[in-house]
Each structure stands twice: as C-alpha cells, then as structure tokens.
Short mmCIF file of C-alpha atoms in Angstrom, two decimals:
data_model
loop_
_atom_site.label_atom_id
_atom_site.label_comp_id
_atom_site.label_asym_id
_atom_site.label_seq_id
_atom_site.Cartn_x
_atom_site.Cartn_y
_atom_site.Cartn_z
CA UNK C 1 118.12 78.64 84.78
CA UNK C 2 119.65 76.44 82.37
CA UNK C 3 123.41 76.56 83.98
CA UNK C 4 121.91 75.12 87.10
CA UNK C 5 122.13 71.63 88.26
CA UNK C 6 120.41 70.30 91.44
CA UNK C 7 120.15 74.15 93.36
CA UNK C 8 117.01 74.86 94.97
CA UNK C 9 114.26 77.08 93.54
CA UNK C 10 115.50 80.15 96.02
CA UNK C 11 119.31 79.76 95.15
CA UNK C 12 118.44 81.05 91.34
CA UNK C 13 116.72 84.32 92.62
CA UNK C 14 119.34 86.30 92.40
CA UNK C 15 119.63 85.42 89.04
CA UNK C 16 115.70 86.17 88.14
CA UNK C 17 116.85 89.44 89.83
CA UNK C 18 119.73 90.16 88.04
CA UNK C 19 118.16 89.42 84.33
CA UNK C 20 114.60 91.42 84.91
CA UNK C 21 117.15 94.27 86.17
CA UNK C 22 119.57 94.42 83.00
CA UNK C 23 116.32 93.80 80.61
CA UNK C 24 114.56 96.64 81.51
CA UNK C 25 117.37 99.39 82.17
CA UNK C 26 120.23 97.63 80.49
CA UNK C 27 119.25 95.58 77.55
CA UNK C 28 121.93 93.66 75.90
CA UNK C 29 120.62 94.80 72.68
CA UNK C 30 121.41 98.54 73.66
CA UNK C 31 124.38 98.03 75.35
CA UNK C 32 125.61 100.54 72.49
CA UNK C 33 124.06 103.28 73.82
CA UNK C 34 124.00 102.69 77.83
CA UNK C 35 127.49 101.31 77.80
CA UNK C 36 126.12 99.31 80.78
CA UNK C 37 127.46 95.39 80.70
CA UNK C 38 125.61 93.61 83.62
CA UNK C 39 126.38 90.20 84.76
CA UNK C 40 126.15 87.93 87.46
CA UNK C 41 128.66 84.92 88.45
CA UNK C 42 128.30 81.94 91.06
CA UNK C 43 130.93 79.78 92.83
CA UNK C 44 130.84 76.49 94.47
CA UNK C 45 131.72 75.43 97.49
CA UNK C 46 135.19 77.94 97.81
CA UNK C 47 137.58 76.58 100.60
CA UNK C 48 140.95 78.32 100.96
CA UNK C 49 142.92 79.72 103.99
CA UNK C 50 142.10 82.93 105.82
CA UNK C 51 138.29 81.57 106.06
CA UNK C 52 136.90 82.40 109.32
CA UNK C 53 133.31 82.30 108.61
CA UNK C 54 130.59 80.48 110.90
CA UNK C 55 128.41 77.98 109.43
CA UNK C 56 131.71 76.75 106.93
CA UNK C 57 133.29 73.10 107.26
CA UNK C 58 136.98 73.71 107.06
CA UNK C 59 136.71 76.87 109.14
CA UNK C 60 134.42 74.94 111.96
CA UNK C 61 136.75 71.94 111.75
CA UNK C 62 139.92 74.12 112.09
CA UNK C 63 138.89 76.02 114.99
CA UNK C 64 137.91 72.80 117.17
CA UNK C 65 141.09 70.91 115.74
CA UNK C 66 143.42 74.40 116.78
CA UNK C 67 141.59 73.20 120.85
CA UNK C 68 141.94 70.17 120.18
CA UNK C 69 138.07 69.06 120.40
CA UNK C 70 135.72 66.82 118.04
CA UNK C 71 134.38 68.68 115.46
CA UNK C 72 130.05 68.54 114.69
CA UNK C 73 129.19 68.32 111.56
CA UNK C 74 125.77 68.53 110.13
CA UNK C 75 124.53 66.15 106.91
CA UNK C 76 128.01 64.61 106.43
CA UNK C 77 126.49 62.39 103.56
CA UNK C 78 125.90 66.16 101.47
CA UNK C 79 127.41 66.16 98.31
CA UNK C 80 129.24 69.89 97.29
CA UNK C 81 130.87 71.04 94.65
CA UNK C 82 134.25 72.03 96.31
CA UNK C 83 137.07 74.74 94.97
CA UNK C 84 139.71 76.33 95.90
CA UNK C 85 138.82 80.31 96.06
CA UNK C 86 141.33 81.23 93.86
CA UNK C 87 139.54 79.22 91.03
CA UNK C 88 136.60 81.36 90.79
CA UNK C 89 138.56 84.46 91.33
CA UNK C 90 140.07 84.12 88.41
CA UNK C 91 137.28 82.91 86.78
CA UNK C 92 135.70 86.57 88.11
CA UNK C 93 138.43 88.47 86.32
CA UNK C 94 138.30 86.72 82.99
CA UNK C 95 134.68 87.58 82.63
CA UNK C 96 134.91 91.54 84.11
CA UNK C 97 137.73 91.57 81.29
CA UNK C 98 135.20 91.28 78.60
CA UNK C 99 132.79 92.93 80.50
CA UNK C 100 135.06 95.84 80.16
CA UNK C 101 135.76 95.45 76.56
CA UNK C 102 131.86 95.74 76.13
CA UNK C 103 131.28 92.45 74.85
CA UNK C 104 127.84 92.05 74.76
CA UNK C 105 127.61 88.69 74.96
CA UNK C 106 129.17 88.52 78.48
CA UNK C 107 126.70 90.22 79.53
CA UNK C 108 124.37 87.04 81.36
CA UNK C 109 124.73 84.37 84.06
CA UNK C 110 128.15 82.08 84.86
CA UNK C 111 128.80 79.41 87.07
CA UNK C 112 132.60 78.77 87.97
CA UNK C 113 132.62 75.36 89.47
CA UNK C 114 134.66 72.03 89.32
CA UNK C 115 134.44 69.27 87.85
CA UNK C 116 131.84 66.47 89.15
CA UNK C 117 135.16 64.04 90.47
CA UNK C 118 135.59 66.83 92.88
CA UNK C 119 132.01 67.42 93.90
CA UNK C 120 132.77 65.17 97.35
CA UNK C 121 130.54 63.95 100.08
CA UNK C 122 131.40 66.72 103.68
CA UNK C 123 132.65 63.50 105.30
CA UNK C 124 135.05 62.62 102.68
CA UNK C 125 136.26 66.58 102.85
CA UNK C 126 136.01 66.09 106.81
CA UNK C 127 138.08 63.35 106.98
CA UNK C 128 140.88 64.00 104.69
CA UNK C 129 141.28 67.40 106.58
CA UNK C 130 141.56 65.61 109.90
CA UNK C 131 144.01 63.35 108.25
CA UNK C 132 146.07 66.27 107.41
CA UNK C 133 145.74 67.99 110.64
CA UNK C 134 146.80 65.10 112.60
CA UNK C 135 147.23 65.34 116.36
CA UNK C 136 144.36 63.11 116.46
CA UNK C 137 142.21 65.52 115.25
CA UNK C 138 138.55 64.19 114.31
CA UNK C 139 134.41 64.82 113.63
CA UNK C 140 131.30 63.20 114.71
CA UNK C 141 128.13 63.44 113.06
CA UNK C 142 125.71 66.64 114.55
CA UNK C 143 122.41 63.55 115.55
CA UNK C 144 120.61 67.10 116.46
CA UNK C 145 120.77 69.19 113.40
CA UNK C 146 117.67 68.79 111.51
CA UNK C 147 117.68 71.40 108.98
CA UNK C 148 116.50 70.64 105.77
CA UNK C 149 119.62 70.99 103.25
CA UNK C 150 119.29 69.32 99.69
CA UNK C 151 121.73 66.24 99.45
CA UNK C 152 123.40 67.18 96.30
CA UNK C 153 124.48 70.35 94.73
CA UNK C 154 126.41 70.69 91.70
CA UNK C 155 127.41 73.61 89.65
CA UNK C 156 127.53 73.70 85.55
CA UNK C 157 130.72 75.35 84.78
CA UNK C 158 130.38 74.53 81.14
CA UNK C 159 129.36 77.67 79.83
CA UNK C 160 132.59 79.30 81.36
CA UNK C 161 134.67 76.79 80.19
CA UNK C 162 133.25 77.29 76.74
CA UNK C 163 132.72 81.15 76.36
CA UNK C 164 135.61 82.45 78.74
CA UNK C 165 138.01 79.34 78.05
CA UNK C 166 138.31 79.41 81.94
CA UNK C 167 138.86 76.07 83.47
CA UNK C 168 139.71 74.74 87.10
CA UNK C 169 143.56 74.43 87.82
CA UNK C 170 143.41 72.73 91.22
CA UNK C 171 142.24 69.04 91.99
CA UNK C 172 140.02 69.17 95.30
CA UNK C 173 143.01 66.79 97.02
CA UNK C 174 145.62 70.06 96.32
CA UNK C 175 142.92 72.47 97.17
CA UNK C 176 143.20 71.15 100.02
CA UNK C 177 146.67 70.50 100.67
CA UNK C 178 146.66 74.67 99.61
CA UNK C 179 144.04 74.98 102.25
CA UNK C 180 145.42 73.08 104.99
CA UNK C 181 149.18 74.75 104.51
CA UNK C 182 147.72 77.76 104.74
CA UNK C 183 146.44 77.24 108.36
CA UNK C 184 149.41 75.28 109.02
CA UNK C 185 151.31 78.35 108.74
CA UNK C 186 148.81 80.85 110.55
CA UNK C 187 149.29 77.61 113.45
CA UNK C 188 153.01 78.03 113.70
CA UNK C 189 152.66 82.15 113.76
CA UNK C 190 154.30 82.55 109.75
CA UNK C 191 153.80 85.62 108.18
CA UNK C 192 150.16 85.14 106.51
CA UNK C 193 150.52 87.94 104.03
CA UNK C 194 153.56 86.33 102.72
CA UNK C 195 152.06 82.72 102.96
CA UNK C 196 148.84 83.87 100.84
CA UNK C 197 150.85 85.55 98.03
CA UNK C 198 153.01 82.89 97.74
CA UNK C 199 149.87 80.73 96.83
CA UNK C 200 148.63 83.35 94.53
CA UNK C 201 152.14 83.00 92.89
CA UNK C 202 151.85 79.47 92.58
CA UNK C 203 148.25 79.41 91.25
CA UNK C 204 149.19 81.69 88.70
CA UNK C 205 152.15 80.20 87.19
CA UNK C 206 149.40 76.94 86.78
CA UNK C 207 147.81 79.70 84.26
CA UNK C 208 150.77 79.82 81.82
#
C-alpha cells in the first residue's frame, strides 16, 4: 500500500481486507445507491495515560517503576513512530465526519502518524520516562528476547494531512510530559476522570 513506509508484509492485511471487502459489496463508484462509506485508519505508536496493556513500553515501564524495580525492555535500538492517543482520535473523527457526509472520496485507507523527528529509538522513549519518573527509576536491555521485530517503522501521515487537513498537535517530548502527568496523578490517588478530561480540554483548545 502506497501510505506505508517500512511495515511488514502482514501489517497491510487488514488493509487488502478492507479494500477487496468495500470493492465487491461497497464500491466507491456506487456509493450513491448503497449509501455504504467504508474506510479503514491506522495509528502509530499511541502512548497516553490510562494504558494498562501487556506487551506496551510506557505501561511495562510504569508498572515496575510504581515497585520500584528495573524495567526489561526488548530491542531498545527499535525505531517507532510515537503519538499521543489523542492525536489519532481526532484524526478518527475528522475522517468519520466525511464519512458521514458521504464523501466518496473518504472512502479508502489513512494513516494518522507523526512526524519522522518524533519517530524515536524505545531507549530514547525509555529513558526520558525514567527521567521523569525519578526515584531512581531505570531499564536494562531484555539479552533473552529474541523475537524477530523489524528495526524501523514509520507511518505516512501525508495523505491525512493533505485530504483531511488533520495534523499532529503534540511534540513526542509533551506527549510525554501528557503521559507521564497522567500516571503521576493516578500515583498520588487524583481523580482520573477529572485528570483525563482536563487533557482532552487542553488538546482541544491546541485545535482552535
């Protein structure tokens, strides 16, 4: 797919998916008739707070930094494309807006990713995190994991930047900061309802 950069081969089948499904039930072309406007979106590498998932770096590094114990962390050379989640949420809404308002052309593939200065290496991310954390919080390198992941992924955002007019708000060193208040708060026992609209709020007077 042409709006992919550096993903492997089974990243874009859901997209292969996606396109043989809306060509033969809802063509774009008949979109008149069907009323049917299919399309598919992709994120980067979304960090934010209230992320509890296994197998994620911030999550993994904020549960051993919360006991105080060295954090593992597998291929910290890897190169991601990191955002903060409420980036490609709004990127999300933009294009179900003129999927709504039947705009054909909407109907395909988009990538909502940064830019490539924020596409960092997981030790750099690592690192700054532990930084922020402080307590002497810190990672070593998982010598066991032997996995195969590819070293560099990056994400083509340009075709949402140019059809949607959506661009990314939030520098990866603010995502972070975001990120990193965010547990801060959940640490001390704040009211996390309250803490996450009040980002929400911010983010969205950046989009005025």
């Amino acid at each position: 797919h042409r709006d992919l950069h550096s993903f492997p081969t089974r990243r874009s089948s859901d997209l292969i998916v996606s396109a043989a499904y809306r060509s033969s039930f809802f063509p774009v072309d008949r979109m008149h008739e069907h009323r049917v406007a299919l399309a598919t979106a992709r994120a980067g590498n979304v960090i934010g707070g209230g992320d509890w998932s296994e197998d994620r770096l911030i999550p993994a590094l904020i549960r051993g930094f919360h006991v105080k114990q060295s954090v593992l962390i597998r291929r910290p050379e890897a190169i991601r494309p990191w955002q903060h989640v409420l980036e490609p949420l709004h990127g999300y809404i933009m294009l179900a807006e003129q999927l709504l308002a039947e705009w054909a052309q909407f109907a395909s593939a988009f990538n909502f990713g940064p830019s490539d200065e924020d596409a960092w290496p997981v030790e750099h991310i690592a690192t700054v995190v532990a930084n922020m954390w402080g307590e002497g919080a810190s990672w070593l390198r998982d010598a066991d994991f032997s996995v195969h992941e590819a070293h560099t992924l990056r994400l083509d955002a340009s075709k949402a930047r140019a059809e949607l007019g959506w661009q990314p708000r939030l520098r990866i060193e603010t995502a972070l900061e975001w990120t990193m208040a965010w547990y801060r708060a959940w640490q001390q026992d704040a009211d996390m309802r309250q803490e996450t609209q009040a980002q929400i709020a911010a983010y969205e007077k950046l989009l005025r």
